Coordinates of C-alpha atoms (C1' of nucleotides) in Angstrom, one line a residue:
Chain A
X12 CA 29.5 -5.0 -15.0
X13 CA 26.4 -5.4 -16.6
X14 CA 27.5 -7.2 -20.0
X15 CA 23.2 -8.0 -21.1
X16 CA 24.2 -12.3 -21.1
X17 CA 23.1 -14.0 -24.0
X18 CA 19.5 -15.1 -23.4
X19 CA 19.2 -18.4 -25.8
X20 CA 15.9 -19.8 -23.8
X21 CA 12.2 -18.9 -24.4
X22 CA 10.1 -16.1 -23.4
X23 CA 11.3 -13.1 -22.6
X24 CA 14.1 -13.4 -19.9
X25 CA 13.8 -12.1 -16.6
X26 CA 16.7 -10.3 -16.6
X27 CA 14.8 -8.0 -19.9
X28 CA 11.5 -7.8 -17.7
X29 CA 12.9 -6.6 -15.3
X30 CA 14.6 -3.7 -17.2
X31 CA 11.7 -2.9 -19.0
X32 CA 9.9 -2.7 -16.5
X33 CA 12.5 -0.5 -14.3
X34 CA 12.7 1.8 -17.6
X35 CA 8.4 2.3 -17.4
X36 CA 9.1 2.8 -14.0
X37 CA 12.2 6.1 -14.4
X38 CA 9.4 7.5 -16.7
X39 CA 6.2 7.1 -14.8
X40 CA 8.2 8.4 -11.5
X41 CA 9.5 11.3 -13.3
X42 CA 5.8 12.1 -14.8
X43 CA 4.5 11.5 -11.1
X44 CA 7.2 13.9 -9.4
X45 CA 6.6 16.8 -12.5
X46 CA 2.8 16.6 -12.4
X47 CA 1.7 14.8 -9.7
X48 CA 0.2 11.0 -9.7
X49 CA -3.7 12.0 -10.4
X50 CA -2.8 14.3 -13.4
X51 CA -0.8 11.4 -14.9
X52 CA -2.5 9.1 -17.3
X53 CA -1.5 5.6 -18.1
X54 CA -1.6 6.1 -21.7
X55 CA 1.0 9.4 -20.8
X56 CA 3.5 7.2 -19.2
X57 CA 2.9 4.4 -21.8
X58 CA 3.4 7.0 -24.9
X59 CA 6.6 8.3 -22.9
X60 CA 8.3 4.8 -23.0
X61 CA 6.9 4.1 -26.6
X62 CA 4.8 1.3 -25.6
X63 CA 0.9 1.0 -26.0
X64 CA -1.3 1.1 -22.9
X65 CA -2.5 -2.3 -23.3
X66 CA 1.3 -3.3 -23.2
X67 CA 1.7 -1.4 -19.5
X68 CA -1.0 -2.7 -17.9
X69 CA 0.1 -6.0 -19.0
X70 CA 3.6 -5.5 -17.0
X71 CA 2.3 -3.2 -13.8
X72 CA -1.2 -4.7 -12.3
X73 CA -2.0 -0.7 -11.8
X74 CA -1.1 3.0 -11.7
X75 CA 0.8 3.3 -8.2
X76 CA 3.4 0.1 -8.6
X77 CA 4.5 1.8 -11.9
X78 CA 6.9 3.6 -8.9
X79 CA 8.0 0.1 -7.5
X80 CA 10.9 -0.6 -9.5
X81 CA 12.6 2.7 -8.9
X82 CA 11.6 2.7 -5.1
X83 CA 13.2 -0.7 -5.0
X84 CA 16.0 0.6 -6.0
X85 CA 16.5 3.1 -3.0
X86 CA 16.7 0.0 -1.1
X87 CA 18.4 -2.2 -3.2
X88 CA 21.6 -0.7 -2.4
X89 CA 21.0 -2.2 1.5
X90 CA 20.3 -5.4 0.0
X91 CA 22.5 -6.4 -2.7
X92 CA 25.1 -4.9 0.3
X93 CA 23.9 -7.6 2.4
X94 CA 23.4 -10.0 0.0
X95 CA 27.5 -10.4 -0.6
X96 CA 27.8 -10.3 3.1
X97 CA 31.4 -12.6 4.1
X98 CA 30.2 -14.4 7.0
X99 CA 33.6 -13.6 9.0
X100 CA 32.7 -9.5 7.9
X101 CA 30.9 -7.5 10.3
X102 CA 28.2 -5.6 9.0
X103 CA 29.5 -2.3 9.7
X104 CA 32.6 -2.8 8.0
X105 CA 31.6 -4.5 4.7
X106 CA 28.4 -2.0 4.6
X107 CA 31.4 1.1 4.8
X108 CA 33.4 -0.3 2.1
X109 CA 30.4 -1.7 0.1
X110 CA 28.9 2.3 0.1
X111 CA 33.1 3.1 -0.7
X112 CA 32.8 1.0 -3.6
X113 CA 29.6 2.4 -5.0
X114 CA 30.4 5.5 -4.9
X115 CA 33.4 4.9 -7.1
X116 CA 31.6 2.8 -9.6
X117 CA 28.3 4.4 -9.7
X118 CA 27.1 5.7 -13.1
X119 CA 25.7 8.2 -14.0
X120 CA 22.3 6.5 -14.6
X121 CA 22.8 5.2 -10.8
X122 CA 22.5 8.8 -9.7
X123 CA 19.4 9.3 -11.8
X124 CA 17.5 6.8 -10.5
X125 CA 18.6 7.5 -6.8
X126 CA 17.8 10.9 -7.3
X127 CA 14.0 9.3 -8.7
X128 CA 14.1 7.0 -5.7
X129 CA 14.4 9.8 -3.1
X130 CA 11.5 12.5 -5.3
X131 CA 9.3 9.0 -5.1
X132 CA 9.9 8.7 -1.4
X133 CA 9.6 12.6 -0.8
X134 CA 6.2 11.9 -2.8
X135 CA 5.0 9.1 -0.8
X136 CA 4.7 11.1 2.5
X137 CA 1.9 13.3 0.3
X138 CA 0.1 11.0 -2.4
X139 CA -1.4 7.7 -0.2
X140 CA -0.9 6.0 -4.2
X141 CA 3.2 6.3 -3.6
X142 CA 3.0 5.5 0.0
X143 CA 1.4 2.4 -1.1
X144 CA 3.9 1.3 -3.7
X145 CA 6.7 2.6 -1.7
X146 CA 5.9 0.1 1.6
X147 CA 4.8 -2.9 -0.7
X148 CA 8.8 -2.0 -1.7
X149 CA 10.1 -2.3 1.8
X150 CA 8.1 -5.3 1.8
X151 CA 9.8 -6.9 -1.1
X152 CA 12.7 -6.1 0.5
X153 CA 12.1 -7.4 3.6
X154 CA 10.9 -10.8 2.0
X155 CA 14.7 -10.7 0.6
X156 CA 16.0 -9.9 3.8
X157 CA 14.3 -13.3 5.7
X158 CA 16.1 -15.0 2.5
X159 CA 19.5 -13.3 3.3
X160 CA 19.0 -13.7 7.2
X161 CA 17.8 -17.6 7.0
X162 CA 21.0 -18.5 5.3
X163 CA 23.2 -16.4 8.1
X164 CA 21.6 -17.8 10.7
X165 CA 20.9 -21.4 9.1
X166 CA 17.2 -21.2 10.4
X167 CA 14.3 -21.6 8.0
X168 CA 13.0 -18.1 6.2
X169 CA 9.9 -18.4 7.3
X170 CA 10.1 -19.0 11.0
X171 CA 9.0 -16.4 13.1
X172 CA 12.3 -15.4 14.3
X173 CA 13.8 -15.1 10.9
X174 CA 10.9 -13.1 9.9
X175 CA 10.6 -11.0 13.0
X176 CA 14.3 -10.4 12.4
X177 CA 14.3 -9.8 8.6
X178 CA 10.8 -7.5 9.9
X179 CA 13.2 -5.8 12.2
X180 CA 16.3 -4.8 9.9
X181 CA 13.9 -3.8 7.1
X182 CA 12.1 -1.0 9.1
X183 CA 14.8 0.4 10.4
X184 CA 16.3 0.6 6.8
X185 CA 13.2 2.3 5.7
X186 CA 13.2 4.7 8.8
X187 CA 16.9 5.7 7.8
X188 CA 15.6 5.8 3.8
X189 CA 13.1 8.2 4.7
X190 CA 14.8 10.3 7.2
X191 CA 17.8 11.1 4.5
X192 CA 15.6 11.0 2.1
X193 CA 13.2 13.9 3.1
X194 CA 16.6 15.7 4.7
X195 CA 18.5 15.7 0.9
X196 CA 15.2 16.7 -0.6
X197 CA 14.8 19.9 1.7
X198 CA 18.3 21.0 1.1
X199 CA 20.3 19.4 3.5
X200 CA 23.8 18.9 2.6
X201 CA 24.5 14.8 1.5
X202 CA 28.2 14.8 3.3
X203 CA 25.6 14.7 6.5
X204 CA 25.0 11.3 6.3
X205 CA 28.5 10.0 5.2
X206 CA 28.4 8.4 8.8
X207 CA 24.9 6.6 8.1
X208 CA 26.3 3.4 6.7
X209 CA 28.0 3.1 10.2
X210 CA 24.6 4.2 12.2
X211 CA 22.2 2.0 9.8
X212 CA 24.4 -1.1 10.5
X213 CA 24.6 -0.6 14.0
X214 CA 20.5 0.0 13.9
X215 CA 19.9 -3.2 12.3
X216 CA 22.5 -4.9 15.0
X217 CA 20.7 -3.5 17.5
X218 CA 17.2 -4.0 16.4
X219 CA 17.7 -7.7 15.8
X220 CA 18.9 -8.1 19.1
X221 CA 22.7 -8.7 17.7
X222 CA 21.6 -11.7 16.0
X223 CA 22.5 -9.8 12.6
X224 CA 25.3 -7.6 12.0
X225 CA 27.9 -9.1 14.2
X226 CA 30.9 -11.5 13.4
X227 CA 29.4 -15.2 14.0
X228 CA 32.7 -16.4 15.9
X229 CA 33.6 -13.5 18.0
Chain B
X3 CA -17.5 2.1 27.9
X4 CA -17.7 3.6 24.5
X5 CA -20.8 5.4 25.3
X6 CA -21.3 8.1 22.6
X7 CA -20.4 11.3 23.8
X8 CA -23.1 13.6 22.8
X9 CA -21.5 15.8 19.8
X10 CA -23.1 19.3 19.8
X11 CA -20.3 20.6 17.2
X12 CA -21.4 20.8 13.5
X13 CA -20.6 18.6 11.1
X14 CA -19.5 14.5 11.6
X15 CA -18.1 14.1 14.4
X16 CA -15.0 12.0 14.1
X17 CA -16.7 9.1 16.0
X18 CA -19.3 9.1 13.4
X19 CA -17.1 9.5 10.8
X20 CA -14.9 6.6 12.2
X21 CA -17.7 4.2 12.9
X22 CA -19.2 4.3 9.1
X23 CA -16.2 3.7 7.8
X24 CA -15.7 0.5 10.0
X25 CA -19.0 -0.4 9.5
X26 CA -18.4 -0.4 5.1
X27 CA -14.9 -1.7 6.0
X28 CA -16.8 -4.8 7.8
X29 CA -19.1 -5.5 4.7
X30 CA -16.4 -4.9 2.3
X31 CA -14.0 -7.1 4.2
X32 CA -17.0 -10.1 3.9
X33 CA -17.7 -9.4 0.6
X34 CA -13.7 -9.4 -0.6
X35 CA -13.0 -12.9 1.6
X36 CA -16.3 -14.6 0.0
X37 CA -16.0 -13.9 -3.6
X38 CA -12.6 -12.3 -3.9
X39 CA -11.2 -9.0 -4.3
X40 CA -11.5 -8.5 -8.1
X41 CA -15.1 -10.0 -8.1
X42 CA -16.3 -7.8 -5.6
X43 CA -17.6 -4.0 -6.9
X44 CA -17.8 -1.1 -5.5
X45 CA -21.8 -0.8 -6.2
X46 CA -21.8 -3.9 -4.1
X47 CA -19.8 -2.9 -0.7
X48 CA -22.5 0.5 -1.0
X49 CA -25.4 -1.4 -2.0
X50 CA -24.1 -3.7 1.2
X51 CA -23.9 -1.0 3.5
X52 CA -27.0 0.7 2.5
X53 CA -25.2 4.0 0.7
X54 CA -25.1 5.5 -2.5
X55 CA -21.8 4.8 -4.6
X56 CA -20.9 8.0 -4.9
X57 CA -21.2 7.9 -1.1
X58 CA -19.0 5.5 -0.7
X59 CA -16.0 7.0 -2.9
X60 CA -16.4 9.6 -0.5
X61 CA -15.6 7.8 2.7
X62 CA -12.9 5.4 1.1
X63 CA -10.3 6.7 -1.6
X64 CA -10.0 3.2 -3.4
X65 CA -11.7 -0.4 -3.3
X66 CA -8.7 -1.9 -1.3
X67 CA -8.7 0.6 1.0
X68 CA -11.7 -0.4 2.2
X69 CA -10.0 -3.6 4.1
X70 CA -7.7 -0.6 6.4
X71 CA -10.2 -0.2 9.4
X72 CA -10.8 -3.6 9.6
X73 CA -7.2 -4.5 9.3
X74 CA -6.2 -1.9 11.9
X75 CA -8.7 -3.3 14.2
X76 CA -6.4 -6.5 14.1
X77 CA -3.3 -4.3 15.5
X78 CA -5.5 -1.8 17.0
X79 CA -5.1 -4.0 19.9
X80 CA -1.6 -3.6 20.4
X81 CA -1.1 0.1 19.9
X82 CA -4.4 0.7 22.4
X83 CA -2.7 -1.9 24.9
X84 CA 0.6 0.7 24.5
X85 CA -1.4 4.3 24.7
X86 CA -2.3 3.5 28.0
X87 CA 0.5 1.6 29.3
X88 CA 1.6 2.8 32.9
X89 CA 5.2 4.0 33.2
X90 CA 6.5 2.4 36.1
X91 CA 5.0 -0.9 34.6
X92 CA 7.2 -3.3 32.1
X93 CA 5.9 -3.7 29.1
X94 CA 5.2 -7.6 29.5
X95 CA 3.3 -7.6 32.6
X96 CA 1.4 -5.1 31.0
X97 CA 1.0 -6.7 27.8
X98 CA -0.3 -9.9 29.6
X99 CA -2.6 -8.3 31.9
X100 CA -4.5 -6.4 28.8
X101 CA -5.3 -9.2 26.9
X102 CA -6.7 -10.6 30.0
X103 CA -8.9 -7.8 30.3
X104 CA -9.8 -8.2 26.8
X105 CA -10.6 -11.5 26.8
X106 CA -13.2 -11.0 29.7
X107 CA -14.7 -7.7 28.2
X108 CA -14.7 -8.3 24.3
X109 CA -18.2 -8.8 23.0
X110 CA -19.5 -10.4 20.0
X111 CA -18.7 -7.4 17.6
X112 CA -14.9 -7.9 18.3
X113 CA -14.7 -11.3 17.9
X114 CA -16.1 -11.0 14.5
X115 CA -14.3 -8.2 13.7
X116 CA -11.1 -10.0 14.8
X117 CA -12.4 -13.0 13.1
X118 CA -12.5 -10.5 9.8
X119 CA -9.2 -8.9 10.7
X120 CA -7.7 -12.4 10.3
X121 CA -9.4 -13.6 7.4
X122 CA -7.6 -9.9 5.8
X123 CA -3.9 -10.3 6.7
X124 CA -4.6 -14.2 5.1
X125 CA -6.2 -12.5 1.8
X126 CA -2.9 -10.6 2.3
X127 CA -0.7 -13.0 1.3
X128 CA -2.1 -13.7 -2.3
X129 CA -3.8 -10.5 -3.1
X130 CA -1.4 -7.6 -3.5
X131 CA -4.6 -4.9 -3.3
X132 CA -5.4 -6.1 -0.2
X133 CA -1.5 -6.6 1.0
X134 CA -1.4 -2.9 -0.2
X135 CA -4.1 -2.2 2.6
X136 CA -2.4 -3.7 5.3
X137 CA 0.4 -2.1 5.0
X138 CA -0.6 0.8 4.9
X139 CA -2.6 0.1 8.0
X140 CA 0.4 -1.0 9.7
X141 CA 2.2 2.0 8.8
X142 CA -0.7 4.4 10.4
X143 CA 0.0 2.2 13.4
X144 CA 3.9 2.7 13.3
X145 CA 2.7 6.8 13.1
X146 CA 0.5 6.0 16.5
X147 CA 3.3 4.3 18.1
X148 CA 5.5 7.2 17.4
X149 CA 3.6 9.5 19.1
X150 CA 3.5 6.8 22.1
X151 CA 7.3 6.4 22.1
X152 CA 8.2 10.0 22.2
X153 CA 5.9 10.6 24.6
X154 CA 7.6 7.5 26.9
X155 CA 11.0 8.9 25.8
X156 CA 10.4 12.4 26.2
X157 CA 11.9 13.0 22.6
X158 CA 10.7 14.6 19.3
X159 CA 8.1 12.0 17.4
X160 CA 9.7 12.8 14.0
X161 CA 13.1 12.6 15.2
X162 CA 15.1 10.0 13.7
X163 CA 15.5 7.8 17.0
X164 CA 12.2 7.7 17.8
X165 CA 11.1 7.0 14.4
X166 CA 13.8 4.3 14.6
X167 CA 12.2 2.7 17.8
X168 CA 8.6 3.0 16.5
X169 CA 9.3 1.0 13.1
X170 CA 10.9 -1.8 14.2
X171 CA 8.2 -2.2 17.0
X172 CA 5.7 -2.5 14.7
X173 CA 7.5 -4.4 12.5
X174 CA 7.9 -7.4 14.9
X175 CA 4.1 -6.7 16.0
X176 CA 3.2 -6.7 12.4
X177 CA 5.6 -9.9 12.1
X178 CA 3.6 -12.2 14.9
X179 CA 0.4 -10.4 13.8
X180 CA 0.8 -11.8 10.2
X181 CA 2.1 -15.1 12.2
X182 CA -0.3 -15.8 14.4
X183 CA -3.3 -14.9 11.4
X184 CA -1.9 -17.2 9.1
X185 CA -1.5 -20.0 12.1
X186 CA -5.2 -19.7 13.2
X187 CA -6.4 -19.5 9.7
X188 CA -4.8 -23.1 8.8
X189 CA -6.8 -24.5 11.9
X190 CA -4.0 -24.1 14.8
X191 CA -5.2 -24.1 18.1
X192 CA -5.5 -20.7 19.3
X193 CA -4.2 -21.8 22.8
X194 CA -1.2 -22.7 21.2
X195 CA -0.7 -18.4 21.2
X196 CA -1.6 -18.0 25.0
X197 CA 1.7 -16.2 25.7
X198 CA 2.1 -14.6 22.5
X199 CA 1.5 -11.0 24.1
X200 CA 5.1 -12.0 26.9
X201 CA 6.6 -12.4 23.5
X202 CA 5.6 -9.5 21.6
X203 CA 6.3 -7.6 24.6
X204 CA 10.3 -9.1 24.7
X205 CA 10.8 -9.2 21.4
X206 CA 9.2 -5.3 21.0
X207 CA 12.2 -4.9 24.2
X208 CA 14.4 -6.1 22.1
X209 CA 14.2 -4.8 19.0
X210 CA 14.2 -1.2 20.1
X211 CA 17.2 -2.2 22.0
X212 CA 15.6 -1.6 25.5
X213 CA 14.6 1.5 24.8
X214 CA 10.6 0.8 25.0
X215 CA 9.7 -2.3 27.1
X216 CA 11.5 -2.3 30.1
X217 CA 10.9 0.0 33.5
X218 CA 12.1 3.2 33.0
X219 CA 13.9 3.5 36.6
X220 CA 14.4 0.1 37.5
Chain C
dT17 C1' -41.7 29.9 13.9
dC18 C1' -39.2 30.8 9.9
dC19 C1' -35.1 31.6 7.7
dT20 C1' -30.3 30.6 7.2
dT21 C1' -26.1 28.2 7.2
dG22 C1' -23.4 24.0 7.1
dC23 C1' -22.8 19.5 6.0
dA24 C1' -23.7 14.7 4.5
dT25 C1' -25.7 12.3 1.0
dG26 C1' -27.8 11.3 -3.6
dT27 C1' -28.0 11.6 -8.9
dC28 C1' -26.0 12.1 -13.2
dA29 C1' -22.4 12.4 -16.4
dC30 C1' -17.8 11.7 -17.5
dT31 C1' -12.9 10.3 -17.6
dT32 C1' -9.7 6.6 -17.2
dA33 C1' -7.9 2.4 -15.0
dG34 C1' -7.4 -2.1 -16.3
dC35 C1' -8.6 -6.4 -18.6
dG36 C1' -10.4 -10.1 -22.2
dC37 C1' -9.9 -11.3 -26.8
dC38 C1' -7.9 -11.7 -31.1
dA39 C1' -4.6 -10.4 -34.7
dT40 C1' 0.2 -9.6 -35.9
dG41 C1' 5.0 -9.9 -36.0
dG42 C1' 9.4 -11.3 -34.5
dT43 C1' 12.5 -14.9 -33.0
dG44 C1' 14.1 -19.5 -32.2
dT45 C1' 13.8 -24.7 -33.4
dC46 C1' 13.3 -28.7 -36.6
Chain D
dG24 C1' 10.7 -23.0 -45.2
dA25 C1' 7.2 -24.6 -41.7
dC26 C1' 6.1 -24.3 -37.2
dA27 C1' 5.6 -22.9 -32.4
dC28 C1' 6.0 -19.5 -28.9
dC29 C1' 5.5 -15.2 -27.1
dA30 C1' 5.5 -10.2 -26.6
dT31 C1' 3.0 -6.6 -28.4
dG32 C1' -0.9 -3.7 -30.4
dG33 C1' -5.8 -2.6 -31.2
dC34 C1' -10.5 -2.7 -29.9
dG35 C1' -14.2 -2.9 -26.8
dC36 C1' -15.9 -3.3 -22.5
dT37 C1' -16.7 -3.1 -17.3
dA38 C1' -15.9 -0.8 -13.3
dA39 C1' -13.2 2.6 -10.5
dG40 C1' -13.3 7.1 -9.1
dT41 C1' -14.5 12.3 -9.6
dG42 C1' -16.8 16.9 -10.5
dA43 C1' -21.0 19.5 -10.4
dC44 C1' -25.3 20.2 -8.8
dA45 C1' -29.6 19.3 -6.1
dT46 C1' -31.7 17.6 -1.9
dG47 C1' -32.5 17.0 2.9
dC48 C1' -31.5 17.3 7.7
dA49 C1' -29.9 19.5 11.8
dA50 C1' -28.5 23.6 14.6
dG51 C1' -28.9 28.3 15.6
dG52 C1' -30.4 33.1 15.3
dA53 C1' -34.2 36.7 14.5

DNA sequence: TCCTTGCATGTCACTTAGCGCCATGGTGTC
DNA sequence: GACACCATGGCGCTAAGTGACATGCAAGGA
């Protein structure tokens, strides 16, 4: 699933930037959620990854975006879910079996980092730092999103519809994200929500006036 | 219209409180589209605004952050146009005959201020600090809308519906706010967006899937 | 009127975020 | 083996941001 492919080219590729950076990003979340953001130094997070500070500074522009990666991935579930989106699917459908599917193949790494994703997102609604990272996130995905909705809809992604769409579906994506989020945090019980893939696709049908989420030929 | 209201209470007033900070947000705002974000220190936005560093720290968490009351002026619009929208008026009519009023009663301040509101959500787009900033600004404003929407609704403003409603509102205000800024900053006519505010109002309709927009007893 | 209390601001010292610069080492190509 | 490229580390510096303490201004009470 993911076999690391054999990078012959120059520079570093960015399939390893991006896991470096995600792996900076697991230990500077977890350092944020034990002792809080202010009490944690750069040159903490850098000495728990075994890099030097120069070295992070050089792959996150500052403190707060070291949560990015992992906040990205509380949402990168949505979108590499719509990204593989058949065009004859609905959304409803191929978002129940997608979340089917993960939940058979997640590891146990998966659950690690959602688990970071939701303490980063529980954080955010405290520390103005997380909230910061956490909607410049949603805005990266939302930037995905116009790419995904563009090709649906064979309009250009930056048009204002496509945007306003893409603007749309990503909200109400993070609304859901925070709602569950701040629910599992306080205890709730995560069978709860085994209907939200059904109400999230629905909300995003909805909220783009049915211009995503439906089957194109009826 | 904004006369001050005489504040006998101790300490500063929230008015007061608010209007420094718009007035360091203005200078800061000028300062970060002249000579750029990074080039711009905090010693100069206080020495700007005629306060001590320190002072300013106190009033503003971060540098970026000092680009939120200006940026929130830019949406500030909007969300005032909702807080006193009529209920037995659609949104649209409503929408249309604010900015009317606007237009007539804005004085020289505004424009500038919208003027520097514009000139943000543009720095927006290659400075993440300042993108940082205006999301969060837009995210106070989903908060405001909230409240505006449950109120309307008659429903909880942390429930998950209303929450629902509120960010994909401001999302598709947010969407035609970063439009429309990056439009008039390129040299568009600004004519060309006389009947933006009908489409805002629809596409806010839509979006929340008729829940906020329309009349509630037609 | 004087004293007190509360609060905003200023001054100073200090920590640390974050970057420019240069050296080093590891890896791929000729 | 020589060379080029690039990620990293170390050092030093500027600037962001904060804690502690002093000052000054306004309101209110005796």
């Amino acid at each position: 699933m993911d076999g690391t492919t054999a990078d012959k080219r120059r520079g570093m590729s960015d399939l390893r930037r991006h896991r470096l950076r995600l792996e900076i990003s697991r230990e500077a979340s977890r350092l944020f959620w034990e002792q809080g953001v202010a009490a944690t130094t750069g040159d903490q997070i850098a000495r728990a990854v075994g890099l030097s500070t120069r070295t992070l500074w050089r792959h996150f522009r500052n403190k707060e975006s070291c949560a990015e990666p992992v906040l990205l991935r509380g949402v990168e579930w949505e979108t590499s879910m719509l990204r593989d989106w058949p065009r004859h699917v609905s959304l409803e459908d191929h978002f129940t079996s997608h979340v089917r599917h993960y939940t058979l193949t997640a590891t146990r790494t998966d659950h690690l980092d959602d688990l970071l994703a939701v303490q980063m997102s529980v954080l955010a609604r405290t520390e103005p730092a997380i909230r910061a990272a956490w909607l410049m996130a949603c805005d990266q995905t939302q930037r995905e999103l116009a790419e995904i909705i563009a090709a649906r809809v064979d309009l250009p992604a930056d048009g204002l519809l496509v945007r306003m769409h893409a603007a749309a579906a990503s909200a109400v994506i993070r609304a859901h994200s925070e709602y569950i989020g701040a629910a599992l945090l306080t205890g709730a019980d995560p069978l709860q929500f085994a209907d939200a893939p059904r109400r999230i696709a629905r909300a995003v049908h909805a909220a783009t006036g049915g211009a995503v989420g439906g089957v194109p030929a009826a």
